[in-house]
Amino acid sequence: MAESAIATDSDLVGALRALSNPMRLQLLMWLRDPARNFDLTGAIADPHDVGVCVSHIQAKVGLAQSTVSAYMAELQRAGLVRATRVGKWTHYKRDEARIAGLVAELGKAL
């Protein structure tokens, strides 16, 4: 197997593993349209440019901040979201190019 195929398989497995958790999948879906899916009252950054603050995500899902951070970190490791620090807060935004690439690779692999 070629080295690039191994990397692609590893990327796909990581993304699928991250998406196998229903809450992580839901979070990624909600991040597609932040203004519609989150109460962004008090947001300190543009959710379309920078992303949604963990505190806004936490308010939506009602889980502990540590749990939300762990879910978002898993999505980030899989390359599905990007994290940006704004002051002491971390904001998450979908990586649309990476998601499209993974979907295309999944289509080719299956």
Tab-separated table of C-alpha atoms in Angstrom:
chain	number	residue	atom	x	y	z
A	1	MET	CA	0.000	0.000	0.000
A	2	ALA	CA	1.359	3.424	-0.900
A	3	GLU	CA	2.367	5.801	1.911
A	4	SER	CA	-0.259	8.400	0.896
A	5	ALA	CA	-2.971	5.732	0.981
A	6	ILE	CA	-1.956	4.822	4.528
A	7	ALA	CA	-2.157	8.490	5.589
A	8	THR	CA	-5.548	8.848	3.915
A	9	ASP	CA	-6.856	5.696	5.601
A	10	SER	CA	-5.607	6.983	8.940
A	11	ASP	CA	-7.280	10.370	8.346
A	12	LEU	CA	-10.568	8.704	7.434
A	13	VAL	CA	-10.485	6.419	10.445
A	14	GLY	CA	-9.771	9.392	12.729
A	15	ALA	CA	-12.635	11.401	11.266
A	16	LEU	CA	-15.057	8.481	11.429
A	17	ARG	CA	-14.020	7.756	15.009
A	18	ALA	CA	-14.667	11.390	15.971
A	19	LEU	CA	-18.062	11.312	14.265
A	20	SER	CA	-19.067	7.994	15.826
A	21	ASN	CA	-20.126	9.853	18.968
A	22	PRO	CA	-23.640	11.274	18.435
A	23	MET	CA	-22.917	14.476	20.395
A	24	ARG	CA	-19.720	15.228	18.462
A	25	LEU	CA	-21.608	14.675	15.207
A	26	GLN	CA	-24.373	17.007	16.424
A	27	LEU	CA	-21.836	19.671	17.421
A	28	LEU	CA	-20.256	19.560	13.972
A	29	MET	CA	-23.682	19.867	12.371
A	30	TRP	CA	-24.631	22.840	14.583
A	31	LEU	CA	-21.351	24.599	13.736
A	32	ARG	CA	-22.385	24.636	10.087
A	33	ASP	CA	-24.744	27.549	10.873
A	34	PRO	CA	-23.632	29.132	14.166
A	35	ALA	CA	-26.052	32.089	14.107
A	36	ARG	CA	-29.023	29.747	13.745
A	37	ASN	CA	-27.902	27.106	16.224
A	38	PHE	CA	-26.312	29.026	19.104
A	39	ASP	CA	-27.355	31.921	21.298
A	40	LEU	CA	-24.420	34.185	20.535
A	41	THR	CA	-25.394	36.929	22.973
A	42	GLY	CA	-22.195	38.421	24.309
A	43	ALA	CA	-19.992	36.846	21.629
A	44	ILE	CA	-16.607	38.569	21.506
A	45	ALA	CA	-15.717	37.363	18.007
A	46	ASP	CA	-17.538	36.838	14.722
A	47	PRO	CA	-18.699	33.206	14.735
A	48	HIS	CA	-18.414	32.951	10.950
A	49	ASP	CA	-14.818	34.209	10.891
A	50	VAL	CA	-13.430	32.911	14.185
A	51	GLY	CA	-15.909	30.317	15.385
A	52	VAL	CA	-18.137	29.691	18.377
A	53	CYS	CA	-16.823	30.031	21.922
A	54	VAL	CA	-16.809	26.904	24.066
A	55	SER	CA	-19.015	28.723	26.586
A	56	HIS	CA	-21.728	29.181	23.939
A	57	ILE	CA	-21.436	25.529	22.920
A	58	GLN	CA	-21.630	24.477	26.563
A	59	ALA	CA	-24.745	26.610	27.119
A	60	LYS	CA	-26.446	24.881	24.181
A	61	VAL	CA	-25.661	21.299	25.171
A	62	GLY	CA	-25.818	21.643	28.957
A	63	LEU	CA	-22.715	19.533	29.543
A	64	ALA	CA	-19.680	20.319	31.683
A	65	GLN	CA	-17.107	22.623	30.113
A	66	SER	CA	-14.493	19.865	30.383
A	67	THR	CA	-16.736	17.451	28.460
A	68	VAL	CA	-17.426	19.989	25.710
A	69	SER	CA	-13.704	20.792	25.481
A	70	ALA	CA	-12.865	17.095	25.193
A	71	TYR	CA	-15.452	16.630	22.424
A	72	MET	CA	-14.138	19.646	20.532
A	73	ALA	CA	-10.528	18.514	20.964
A	74	GLU	CA	-11.421	15.161	19.393
A	75	LEU	CA	-13.051	16.928	16.425
A	76	GLN	CA	-9.946	19.117	16.129
A	77	ARG	CA	-7.574	16.129	16.187
A	78	ALA	CA	-9.648	14.608	13.392
A	79	GLY	CA	-9.217	17.814	11.379
A	80	LEU	CA	-12.929	18.587	11.319
A	81	VAL	CA	-12.723	21.873	13.251
A	82	ARG	CA	-10.095	24.537	13.873
A	83	ALA	CA	-9.528	26.163	17.246
A	84	THR	CA	-8.708	29.847	17.684
A	85	ARG	CA	-7.888	31.520	20.979
A	86	VAL	CA	-9.445	34.922	21.593
A	87	GLY	CA	-8.194	36.157	24.937
A	88	LYS	CA	-8.751	33.344	27.405
A	89	TRP	CA	-11.524	31.729	25.341
A	90	THR	CA	-11.258	29.061	22.664
A	91	HIS	CA	-13.495	29.321	19.620
A	92	TYR	CA	-14.211	26.471	17.202
A	93	LYS	CA	-15.060	26.648	13.529
A	94	ARG	CA	-15.649	23.889	10.996
A	95	ASP	CA	-12.814	23.264	8.551
A	96	GLU	CA	-14.987	23.112	5.445
A	97	ALA	CA	-12.129	22.339	3.040
A	98	ARG	CA	-10.934	19.459	5.208
A	99	ILE	CA	-14.470	18.107	5.628
A	100	ALA	CA	-15.036	18.230	1.861
A	101	GLY	CA	-11.718	16.448	1.277
A	102	LEU	CA	-12.573	13.716	3.759
A	103	VAL	CA	-16.020	13.239	2.223
A	104	ALA	CA	-14.410	12.923	-1.218
A	105	GLU	CA	-11.852	10.424	0.067
A	106	LEU	CA	-14.575	8.430	1.769
A	107	GLY	CA	-16.480	8.324	-1.523
A	108	LYS	CA	-13.403	6.997	-3.310
A	109	ALA	CA	-12.572	4.482	-0.585
A	110	LEU	CA	-16.047	2.989	-0.459
